[in-house]
Amino acid sequence: MANASGFFTPSVPKLRAKVQPSIGISRSGFCFSRRVVCSSGTEGAEKLVSPSESRMPKLVSKGCRLVGIGSAVPSLSVSNDDLSKIVDTSDEWISVRTGIRNRRVISGKESLKDLAVEAARKALEMADFDPNDLDLILMCTSTPEDIFGAAPQIPRELGCKNYPLAYDITAACSGFVLGLVSAACHIRGGGFRNVLVIGADGVSRFVDWTDRGTCILFGDAAGAVLVQACDAEEDGLLSFDLHSDGEGGRHLGAPMSDDKTDELLGSNGSVLDFPPKRSSYSCIQMNGKEVFRFAVRCVPQSIESALQKAGLVSSSVDWLLLHQANQRIIDAVATRLEFPQEKVISNLANYGNTSAASIPLALDEAVRSGKVKPGHTIATAGFGAGLTWGSAVIRWG
Ligand code: ACO
């Protein structure tokens, strides 16, 4: 039976039944409906309640467009001078070495989920889009508030009644670019039509606030982009280039560490090997110089590769938008690719490195201020822990 939004609800038979997800195409596009498989019965073992006869998606789009964007930051602003009160540093050192002046940090009752939802709402509002027509939400984060995934809470908070698929993508500061490419793949080959890509990170929770080498760099934020199926000629993802290198991972990470304080004792007093000790994650550990070298070497190569695949050269692209990690990295990459300063988008001074949120946060500001206009092309790249890095050439609107 179809409900008001065109999605089908199962008529569950009175027999004992297992409810399994199955794929269907609704009026608004691709959705998950439910397939009821009876464990016993007279009228066959399987009864499909989905409108779709085939389990394969029928709608395949040639292109995808970026049609809405939004962002959100926490209320607490922490300046370089504030940091100089807790670690041995100065506004001058931080701004000269990084370009960062301020960052926003989650505090009080704020949560990463709330930031992600606020960013998502703004993106949907910009596109005048009903959340019930979303069929996929990709939450790019390495700092979820639940280790099993943050994404499924987002449609719930947005009030989606159609149970869209929602899952996390973990790729640190490359997360948003990877999410964008994943959205395009889901749309072009998977039958999905309306995909919300969220980049959100609360890195401040994993920073050692006594380590001046790392605590000065990071801030918290969320950004979201609505990606929609369209015809090939309107396509907004012109090319991409993605990589990872586990060997370099030792230069940047927050590995799991066992809690060595508690020893679990069996009922006879013996130390138990099982269950294992409780684990938690260490604070961010980083070799800044190595990460810097990696970024200025790999990011230009990746963007050059993406430009080549798109058949473009840097002079024909409107904007360069890199993951906002360090202004010196942004400047070095821009110089190498011959992007003049006026074509480089940067808001790092106000927010620091916000990991997976940094690209949509900067793009949102650039779109809302009128700098980036519909039809403009943007060479964008993320890079960070993993190590991971990747680029995409996109067209806004
Ligand atoms: N204030 C004052 N002095 C400092 C500070 C600070 N906050 N931090 C380090 N120093 C000191 C060091 O102790 C060192 O002192 P010494 O010469 O007496 O030993 C000196 O400054 C130079 O330190 P370096 O680490 O060599 O400084 P560098 O110029 O490399 O800048 C920085 C450090 C800013 C971290 C830089 O290496 C960088 O930005 N690297 C890239 C990091 C990055 O982008 N990370 C995020 C990746 S994204 C992700 O996935 C999370």
Tab-separated table of C-alpha atoms and ligand atoms in Angstrom:
chain	number	residue	atom	x	y	z
A	1	MET	CA	0.000	0.000	0.000
A	2	ALA	CA	1.375	3.452	-0.900
A	3	ASN	CA	1.569	6.145	1.771
A	4	ALA	CA	1.276	9.899	1.215
A	5	SER	CA	4.881	10.273	0.033
A	6	GLY	CA	4.630	7.463	-2.471
A	7	PHE	CA	6.562	4.859	-0.507
A	8	PHE	CA	5.132	1.436	-0.017
A	9	THR	CA	4.364	0.008	3.388
A	10	PRO	CA	4.316	-3.763	3.831
A	11	SER	CA	1.096	-5.638	4.537
A	12	VAL	CA	2.630	-8.177	6.900
A	13	PRO	CA	0.949	-11.584	6.753
A	14	LYS	CA	-0.175	-13.179	9.989
A	15	LEU	CA	2.292	-16.036	9.463
A	16	ARG	CA	5.722	-15.808	11.118
A	17	ALA	CA	7.647	-13.565	8.791
A	18	LYS	CA	11.129	-12.198	8.299
A	19	VAL	CA	11.221	-8.652	6.945
A	20	GLN	CA	14.134	-8.009	4.593
A	21	PRO	CA	15.116	-4.833	2.820
A	22	SER	CA	14.640	-4.823	-0.900
A	23	ILE	CA	15.091	-2.209	-3.578
A	24	GLY	CA	12.301	-0.354	-5.303
A	25	ILE	CA	11.664	2.707	-7.395
A	26	SER	CA	9.110	5.089	-5.929
A	27	ARG	CA	7.544	8.201	-7.419
A	28	SER	CA	10.404	10.222	-5.958
A	29	GLY	CA	13.096	7.847	-7.102
A	30	PHE	CA	15.018	5.029	-5.529
A	31	CYS	CA	14.003	3.738	-2.123
A	32	PHE	CA	14.205	0.833	0.223
A	33	SER	CA	10.937	-0.936	0.693
A	34	ARG	CA	10.393	-4.204	2.485
A	35	ARG	CA	10.265	-7.725	1.124
A	36	VAL	CA	8.290	-10.117	3.262
A	37	VAL	CA	9.501	-13.691	3.209
A	38	CYS	CA	7.157	-16.114	4.896
A	39	SER	CA	8.823	-18.921	6.812
A	40	SER	CA	5.885	-21.171	5.992
A	41	GLY	CA	2.613	-20.797	4.090
A	42	THR	CA	0.434	-22.087	1.347
A	43	GLU	CA	0.728	-19.334	-1.228
A	44	GLY	CA	4.419	-19.625	-1.986
A	45	ALA	CA	7.421	-18.930	0.169
A	46	GLU	CA	7.921	-15.372	-0.973
A	47	LYS	CA	5.619	-12.401	-1.301
A	48	LEU	CA	6.957	-9.161	-2.716
A	49	VAL	CA	5.281	-5.998	-1.549
A	50	SER	CA	7.672	-3.723	-3.411
A	51	PRO	CA	6.321	-2.067	-6.560
A	52	SER	CA	9.520	-3.135	-8.286
A	53	GLU	CA	9.491	-6.476	-10.085
A	54	SER	CA	13.252	-6.586	-10.297
A	55	ARG	CA	15.650	-6.087	-7.414
A	56	MET	CA	17.962	-4.171	-9.735
A	57	PRO	CA	17.496	-0.413	-9.910
A	58	LYS	CA	15.831	0.692	-13.140
A	59	LEU	CA	16.747	4.360	-13.164
A	60	VAL	CA	20.296	5.141	-14.180
A	61	SER	CA	21.248	8.790	-14.545
A	62	LYS	CA	24.029	10.097	-16.709
A	63	GLY	CA	24.873	13.029	-14.470
A	64	CYS	CA	24.571	14.579	-11.033
A	65	ARG	CA	24.289	18.220	-9.974
A	66	LEU	CA	25.214	20.050	-6.783
A	67	VAL	CA	22.028	21.970	-6.047
A	68	GLY	CA	22.105	23.005	-2.376
A	69	ILE	CA	24.704	23.700	0.276
A	70	GLY	CA	24.745	24.553	3.974
A	71	SER	CA	27.111	24.638	6.924
A	72	ALA	CA	27.144	25.014	10.698
A	73	VAL	CA	29.794	25.801	13.298
A	74	PRO	CA	29.747	25.646	17.113
A	75	SER	CA	29.205	28.865	19.089
A	76	LEU	CA	32.468	28.837	21.079
A	77	SER	CA	35.249	30.723	19.295
A	78	VAL	CA	38.823	30.072	20.458
A	79	SER	CA	41.453	32.571	19.292
A	80	ASN	CA	45.200	32.117	19.063
A	81	ASP	CA	45.534	34.389	22.078
A	82	ASP	CA	43.170	32.102	24.017
A	83	LEU	CA	45.404	29.152	23.142
A	84	SER	CA	48.521	31.014	24.244
A	85	LYS	CA	47.030	30.914	27.763
A	86	ILE	CA	47.035	27.110	27.843
A	87	VAL	CA	50.111	26.154	25.752
A	88	ASP	CA	53.453	27.845	25.048
A	89	THR	CA	52.544	29.537	21.747
A	90	SER	CA	51.598	32.923	20.312
A	91	ASP	CA	49.216	34.465	17.818
A	92	GLU	CA	52.218	35.397	15.684
A	93	TRP	CA	53.670	31.860	15.568
A	94	ILE	CA	50.313	30.263	14.713
A	95	SER	CA	49.241	32.797	12.103
A	96	VAL	CA	52.621	32.926	10.351
A	97	ARG	CA	53.074	29.113	10.272
A	98	THR	CA	49.462	28.166	9.523
A	99	GLY	CA	47.307	31.190	8.613
A	100	ILE	CA	44.853	30.255	11.385
A	101	ARG	CA	43.531	32.999	13.741
A	102	ASN	CA	40.398	31.399	15.234
A	103	ARG	CA	38.627	28.096	15.448
A	104	ARG	CA	35.183	26.969	16.698
A	105	VAL	CA	34.969	24.220	19.304
A	106	ILE	CA	31.968	22.109	20.344
A	107	SER	CA	31.038	22.912	23.947
A	108	GLY	CA	28.202	22.553	26.439
A	109	LYS	CA	25.187	20.776	25.021
A	110	GLU	CA	26.291	21.117	21.402
A	111	SER	CA	26.843	17.929	19.430
A	112	LEU	CA	28.333	16.957	16.095
A	113	LYS	CA	24.963	15.485	15.142
A	114	ASP	CA	23.256	18.843	15.704
A	115	LEU	CA	25.825	20.625	13.547
A	116	ALA	CA	25.377	18.044	10.779
A	117	VAL	CA	21.587	18.377	10.924
A	118	GLU	CA	21.769	22.190	10.832
A	119	ALA	CA	24.075	22.079	7.801
A	120	ALA	CA	21.787	19.519	6.120
A	121	ARG	CA	18.658	21.625	6.728
A	122	LYS	CA	20.311	24.697	5.217
A	123	ALA	CA	21.384	22.725	2.126
A	124	LEU	CA	17.849	21.368	1.651
A	125	GLU	CA	16.340	24.839	2.185
A	126	MET	CA	18.611	26.358	-0.446
A	127	ALA	CA	17.397	23.752	-2.937
A	128	ASP	CA	13.780	24.051	-1.690
A	129	PHE	CA	13.860	20.296	-1.252
A	130	ASP	CA	11.585	18.049	0.842
A	131	PRO	CA	13.670	15.756	3.145
A	132	ASN	CA	11.168	12.974	2.401
A	133	ASP	CA	12.507	12.838	-1.139
A	134	LEU	CA	16.059	12.033	-0.010
A	135	ASP	CA	17.048	8.479	-0.791
A	136	LEU	CA	20.630	8.418	0.503
A	137	ILE	CA	22.633	10.277	3.145
A	138	LEU	CA	26.418	9.912	3.284
A	139	MET	CA	27.930	11.181	6.531
A	140	CYS	CA	31.646	11.758	6.035
A	141	THR	CA	33.179	11.812	9.487
A	142	SER	CA	36.057	10.311	11.423
A	143	THR	CA	34.702	11.481	14.763
A	144	PRO	CA	31.177	9.999	15.039
A	145	GLU	CA	29.414	10.224	18.374
A	146	ASP	CA	28.583	6.530	18.023
A	147	ILE	CA	31.327	4.173	16.869
A	148	PHE	CA	28.782	2.159	14.850
A	149	GLY	CA	27.881	5.166	12.752
A	150	ALA	CA	26.411	8.641	12.954
A	151	ALA	CA	24.501	8.721	9.672
A	152	PRO	CA	21.227	6.939	10.550
A	153	GLN	CA	20.414	9.621	13.141
A	154	ILE	CA	20.432	12.339	10.473
A	155	PRO	CA	17.251	11.363	8.537
A	156	ARG	CA	15.524	10.808	11.860
A	157	GLU	CA	16.391	14.361	12.947
A	158	LEU	CA	15.420	15.764	9.538
A	159	GLY	CA	12.015	14.118	9.941
A	160	CYS	CA	12.344	11.815	6.907
A	161	LYS	CA	9.415	9.412	6.909
A	162	ASN	CA	10.739	7.218	4.086
A	163	TYR	CA	13.707	5.575	5.905
A	164	PRO	CA	16.419	6.566	3.401
A	165	LEU	CA	19.673	4.652	3.492
A	166	ALA	CA	22.271	6.518	5.563
A	167	TYR	CA	25.818	5.434	6.314
A	168	ASP	CA	29.192	6.801	7.368
A	169	ILE	CA	32.310	7.300	5.265
A	170	THR	CA	35.556	7.480	7.227
A	171	ALA	CA	38.435	9.084	5.364
A	172	ALA	CA	39.534	11.943	7.649
A	173	CYS	CA	40.157	15.192	5.769
A	174	SER	CA	39.598	13.487	2.388
A	175	GLY	CA	36.137	12.361	3.524
A	176	PHE	CA	34.074	15.002	1.757
A	177	VAL	CA	35.687	14.531	-1.671
A	178	LEU	CA	35.246	10.789	-1.308
A	179	GLY	CA	31.612	11.329	-0.265
A	180	LEU	CA	30.956	13.490	-3.307
A	181	VAL	CA	32.430	10.896	-5.665
A	182	SER	CA	30.496	8.124	-3.881
A	183	ALA	CA	27.271	10.110	-4.271
A	184	ALA	CA	27.934	10.451	-8.007
A	185	CYS	CA	28.594	6.703	-8.313
A	186	HIS	CA	25.370	5.888	-6.440
A	187	ILE	CA	23.449	8.217	-8.748
A	188	ARG	CA	25.078	7.263	-12.047
A	189	GLY	CA	25.105	3.531	-11.519
A	190	GLY	CA	22.902	2.731	-8.535
A	191	GLY	CA	19.579	4.307	-9.296
A	192	PHE	CA	19.677	6.788	-6.408
A	193	ARG	CA	18.441	10.266	-7.299
A	194	ASN	CA	18.762	12.588	-4.315
A	195	VAL	CA	21.866	12.185	-2.166
A	196	LEU	CA	22.873	14.381	0.747
A	197	VAL	CA	26.633	14.425	1.382
A	198	ILE	CA	27.600	15.706	4.825
A	199	GLY	CA	31.165	16.416	5.948
A	200	ALA	CA	31.252	16.809	9.733
A	201	ASP	CA	33.996	16.454	12.300
A	202	GLY	CA	34.509	17.253	15.961
A	203	VAL	CA	38.281	16.830	15.953
A	204	SER	CA	38.648	18.993	19.089
A	205	ARG	CA	37.489	15.962	21.091
A	206	PHE	CA	40.533	13.977	19.924
A	207	VAL	CA	43.139	16.685	20.357
A	208	ASP	CA	45.671	16.771	23.176
A	209	TRP	CA	45.123	20.332	24.416
A	210	THR	CA	48.572	20.290	26.041
A	211	ASP	CA	50.335	19.559	22.711
A	212	ARG	CA	51.083	22.878	20.987
A	213	GLY	CA	52.121	21.032	17.817
A	214	THR	CA	48.550	19.848	17.126
A	215	CYS	CA	45.987	21.675	19.301
A	216	ILE	CA	46.448	24.961	17.438
A	217	LEU	CA	45.388	23.449	14.101
A	218	PHE	CA	41.902	22.039	14.494
A	219	GLY	CA	38.323	23.241	14.804
A	220	ASP	CA	34.848	21.667	14.620
A	221	ALA	CA	32.195	22.162	11.910
A	222	ALA	CA	29.757	20.550	9.488
A	223	GLY	CA	28.885	21.183	5.862
A	224	ALA	CA	26.382	19.517	3.544
A	225	VAL	CA	25.714	19.371	-0.187
A	226	LEU	CA	22.612	18.042	-1.941
A	227	VAL	CA	23.546	16.075	-5.064
A	228	GLN	CA	20.799	15.300	-7.549
A	229	ALA	CA	20.453	13.116	-10.632
A	230	CYS	CA	20.403	15.026	-13.930
A	231	ASP	CA	21.123	14.671	-17.636
A	232	ALA	CA	24.698	14.246	-18.865
A	233	GLU	CA	25.005	17.802	-20.186
A	234	GLU	CA	24.242	19.261	-16.732
A	235	ASP	CA	26.717	16.979	-14.952
A	236	GLY	CA	28.456	18.618	-11.969
A	237	LEU	CA	31.230	16.061	-11.333
A	238	LEU	CA	33.573	16.433	-14.283
A	239	SER	CA	36.367	14.143	-13.055
A	240	PHE	CA	38.059	12.778	-9.959
A	241	ASP	CA	41.248	11.152	-8.710
A	242	LEU	CA	41.423	9.265	-5.375
A	243	HIS	CA	44.295	7.568	-3.488
A	244	SER	CA	45.448	6.107	-0.175
A	245	ASP	CA	48.823	5.103	1.259
A	246	GLY	CA	48.808	3.073	4.474
A	247	GLU	CA	52.604	3.260	4.646
A	248	GLY	CA	52.410	6.995	5.298
A	249	GLY	CA	49.643	6.484	7.861
A	250	ARG	CA	52.178	6.488	10.700
A	251	HIS	CA	52.635	10.239	10.213
A	252	LEU	CA	49.085	11.110	11.221
A	253	GLY	CA	46.505	9.196	13.225
A	254	ALA	CA	44.569	8.588	16.412
A	255	PRO	CA	45.125	4.851	16.948
A	256	MET	CA	43.237	2.666	19.380
A	257	SER	CA	44.904	2.193	22.740
A	258	ASP	CA	44.071	-0.518	25.288
A	259	ASP	CA	43.029	0.568	28.735
A	260	LYS	CA	45.745	-1.050	30.831
A	261	THR	CA	44.416	0.056	34.207
A	262	ASP	CA	41.636	-2.496	34.610
A	263	GLU	CA	42.406	-6.181	34.752
A	264	LEU	CA	39.389	-8.357	34.440
A	265	LEU	CA	39.264	-11.117	37.046
A	266	GLY	CA	37.439	-14.427	36.654
A	267	SER	CA	35.261	-15.776	39.459
A	268	ASN	CA	38.197	-17.893	40.708
A	269	GLY	CA	40.468	-14.815	40.834
A	270	SER	CA	42.459	-15.603	37.667
A	271	VAL	CA	43.187	-12.817	35.141
A	272	LEU	CA	40.955	-13.278	32.119
A	273	ASP	CA	42.242	-13.117	28.555
A	274	PHE	CA	38.645	-12.873	27.474
A	275	PRO	CA	36.742	-10.631	27.213
A	276	PRO	CA	39.459	-8.304	25.915
A	277	LYS	CA	40.410	-5.118	27.712
A	278	ARG	CA	38.363	-2.035	27.022
A	279	SER	CA	39.858	0.183	24.327
A	280	SER	CA	39.734	3.857	23.563
A	281	TYR	CA	41.367	6.090	20.969
A	282	SER	CA	44.503	8.104	21.574
A	283	CYS	CA	44.665	11.805	20.820
A	284	ILE	CA	45.815	12.883	17.363
A	285	GLN	CA	49.472	12.074	16.800
A	286	MET	CA	51.114	13.878	13.928
A	287	ASN	CA	54.459	14.432	12.312
A	288	GLY	CA	53.613	17.868	10.937
A	289	LYS	CA	56.641	18.162	8.662
A	290	GLU	CA	55.937	14.811	6.959
A	291	VAL	CA	52.244	15.627	6.512
A	292	PHE	CA	53.215	18.992	5.043
A	293	ARG	CA	55.624	17.346	2.570
A	294	PHE	CA	53.040	14.725	1.611
A	295	ALA	CA	50.392	17.392	0.952
A	296	VAL	CA	52.524	19.668	-1.236
A	297	ARG	CA	53.788	16.659	-3.229
A	298	CYS	CA	50.606	14.603	-3.739
A	299	VAL	CA	47.829	17.198	-3.939
A	300	PRO	CA	49.093	19.052	-7.052
A	301	GLN	CA	49.696	15.723	-8.822
A	302	SER	CA	46.181	14.600	-7.989
A	303	ILE	CA	44.579	17.839	-9.171
A	304	GLU	CA	46.641	17.763	-12.379
A	305	SER	CA	45.396	14.234	-12.994
A	306	ALA	CA	41.758	15.229	-12.380
A	307	LEU	CA	42.105	18.285	-14.649
A	308	GLN	CA	43.577	16.113	-17.386
A	309	LYS	CA	40.696	13.631	-17.118
A	310	ALA	CA	38.239	16.526	-17.402
A	311	GLY	CA	40.138	17.890	-20.410
A	312	LEU	CA	40.796	21.160	-18.580
A	313	VAL	CA	43.793	23.268	-17.601
A	314	SER	CA	44.000	25.312	-14.413
A	315	SER	CA	43.522	28.606	-16.262
A	316	SER	CA	40.104	27.441	-17.503
A	317	VAL	CA	38.882	26.552	-13.962
A	318	ASP	CA	37.186	29.293	-11.934
A	319	TRP	CA	38.264	28.332	-8.405
A	320	LEU	CA	40.760	26.274	-6.434
A	321	LEU	CA	39.323	24.976	-3.152
A	322	LEU	CA	41.598	22.769	-1.059
A	323	HIS	CA	41.027	21.122	2.282
A	324	GLN	CA	41.755	23.933	4.739
A	325	ALA	CA	44.741	22.587	6.699
A	326	ASN	CA	47.436	25.226	6.444
A	327	GLN	CA	47.609	28.425	4.362
A	328	ARG	CA	51.208	27.594	3.419
A	329	ILE	CA	50.009	24.279	1.908
A	330	ILE	CA	47.221	26.097	0.028
A	331	ASP	CA	49.673	28.715	-1.278
A	332	ALA	CA	52.268	26.110	-2.327
A	333	VAL	CA	49.694	24.053	-4.249
A	334	ALA	CA	48.215	27.155	-5.894
A	335	THR	CA	51.675	28.323	-6.998
A	336	ARG	CA	52.575	24.901	-8.364
A	337	LEU	CA	49.326	24.731	-10.356
A	338	GLU	CA	49.541	28.396	-11.399
A	339	PHE	CA	46.288	29.450	-9.774
A	340	PRO	CA	46.446	33.195	-8.965
A	341	GLN	CA	45.555	34.122	-5.361
A	342	GLU	CA	42.259	35.721	-6.413
A	343	LYS	CA	41.041	32.316	-7.660
A	344	VAL	CA	41.839	30.529	-4.370
A	345	ILE	CA	39.064	30.033	-1.814
A	346	SER	CA	40.231	30.127	1.806
A	347	ASN	CA	38.440	30.642	5.125
A	348	LEU	CA	40.961	28.770	7.256
A	349	ALA	CA	41.813	31.911	9.267
A	350	ASN	CA	38.389	31.805	10.939
A	351	TYR	CA	37.853	28.076	11.468
A	352	GLY	CA	41.189	26.214	11.381
A	353	ASN	CA	41.306	22.683	10.033
A	354	THR	CA	37.789	21.249	10.317
A	355	SER	CA	38.684	17.922	8.643
A	356	ALA	CA	35.847	16.530	6.470
A	357	ALA	CA	33.824	19.726	6.968
A	358	SER	CA	36.397	22.166	5.626
A	359	ILE	CA	35.563	21.984	1.897
A	360	PRO	CA	31.749	22.273	2.170
A	361	LEU	CA	32.141	24.952	4.874
A	362	ALA	CA	34.337	27.090	2.600
A	363	LEU	CA	32.186	26.377	-0.469
A	364	ASP	CA	29.033	27.327	1.421
A	365	GLU	CA	30.500	30.704	2.366
A	366	ALA	CA	31.716	31.272	-1.192
A	367	VAL	CA	28.312	30.405	-2.695
A	368	ARG	CA	26.300	32.480	-0.201
A	369	SER	CA	28.577	35.497	-0.624
A	370	GLY	CA	28.057	35.330	-4.405
A	371	LYS	CA	31.713	34.554	-5.131
A	372	VAL	CA	30.944	31.114	-6.594
A	373	LYS	CA	28.100	31.380	-9.105
A	374	PRO	CA	26.025	28.703	-10.873
A	375	GLY	CA	28.086	27.196	-13.691
A	376	HIS	CA	31.459	27.983	-12.106
A	377	THR	CA	34.004	25.165	-12.104
A	378	ILE	CA	36.009	24.316	-8.992
A	379	ALA	CA	39.113	22.158	-8.615
A	380	THR	CA	38.877	20.728	-5.120
A	381	ALA	CA	41.082	18.350	-3.135
A	382	GLY	CA	41.091	16.695	0.279
A	383	PHE	CA	44.092	15.121	2.018
A	384	GLY	CA	44.913	13.792	5.424
A	385	ALA	CA	45.066	10.823	7.762
A	386	GLY	CA	45.260	7.356	6.320
A	387	LEU	CA	47.061	8.704	4.435
A	388	THR	CA	44.308	9.511	1.962
A	389	TRP	CA	44.026	12.155	-0.718
A	390	GLY	CA	41.847	12.910	-3.685
A	391	SER	CA	40.622	15.576	-6.057
A	392	ALA	CA	37.491	16.350	-7.987
A	393	VAL	CA	36.662	18.894	-10.640
A	394	ILE	CA	33.114	20.008	-9.965
A	395	ARG	CA	30.624	22.488	-11.383
A	396	TRP	CA	28.401	24.385	-8.964
A	397	GLY	CA	24.625	24.510	-9.511
B	1	ACO	N1	53.833	27.548	18.989
B	1	ACO	C1	55.145	27.860	19.081
B	1	ACO	N2	56.124	27.044	18.700
B	1	ACO	C2	55.774	25.857	18.204
B	1	ACO	C3	54.436	25.451	18.071
B	1	ACO	C4	53.455	26.348	18.485
B	1	ACO	N3	52.129	26.079	18.396
B	1	ACO	N4	54.386	24.216	17.535
B	1	ACO	C5	55.657	23.839	17.342
B	1	ACO	N5	56.495	24.827	17.735
B	1	ACO	C6	57.946	24.856	17.702
B	1	ACO	C7	58.542	23.491	17.671
B	1	ACO	O1	58.709	22.969	18.985
B	1	ACO	C8	59.872	23.748	17.003
B	1	ACO	O2	60.728	24.295	17.960
B	1	ACO	P1	62.313	23.925	17.926
B	1	ACO	O3	62.812	24.450	16.607
B	1	ACO	O4	62.833	24.642	19.101
B	1	ACO	O5	62.369	22.444	18.018
B	1	ACO	C9	59.547	24.858	16.005
B	1	ACO	O6	58.328	25.463	16.479
B	1	ACO	C10	59.315	24.343	14.609
B	1	ACO	O7	58.404	23.266	14.663
B	1	ACO	P2	57.961	22.480	13.379
B	1	ACO	O8	57.061	21.352	13.753
B	1	ACO	O9	59.202	22.169	12.595
B	1	ACO	O10	57.140	23.628	12.639
B	1	ACO	P3	56.571	23.637	11.165
B	1	ACO	O11	57.067	24.812	10.459
B	1	ACO	O12	56.694	22.305	10.492
B	1	ACO	O13	55.013	23.903	11.420
B	1	ACO	C11	52.941	22.712	11.453
B	1	ACO	C12	54.263	22.954	12.147
B	1	ACO	C13	52.171	24.013	11.464
B	1	ACO	C14	52.166	21.664	12.218
B	1	ACO	C15	53.193	22.279	9.988
B	1	ACO	O14	54.156	21.260	9.958
B	1	ACO	C16	51.941	21.799	9.309
B	1	ACO	O15	50.981	22.528	9.152
B	1	ACO	N6	51.948	20.544	8.851
B	1	ACO	C17	50.788	19.978	8.192
B	1	ACO	C18	49.852	19.495	9.240
B	1	ACO	C19	48.494	19.199	8.709
B	1	ACO	O16	48.052	19.780	7.748
B	1	ACO	N7	47.807	18.300	9.407
B	1	ACO	C20	46.452	17.999	9.173
B	1	ACO	C21	46.210	17.055	8.043
B	1	ACO	S1	44.537	16.797	7.865
B	1	ACO	C22	43.957	15.453	8.754
B	1	ACO	O17	43.708	14.433	8.214
B	1	ACO	C23	43.727	15.553	10.219
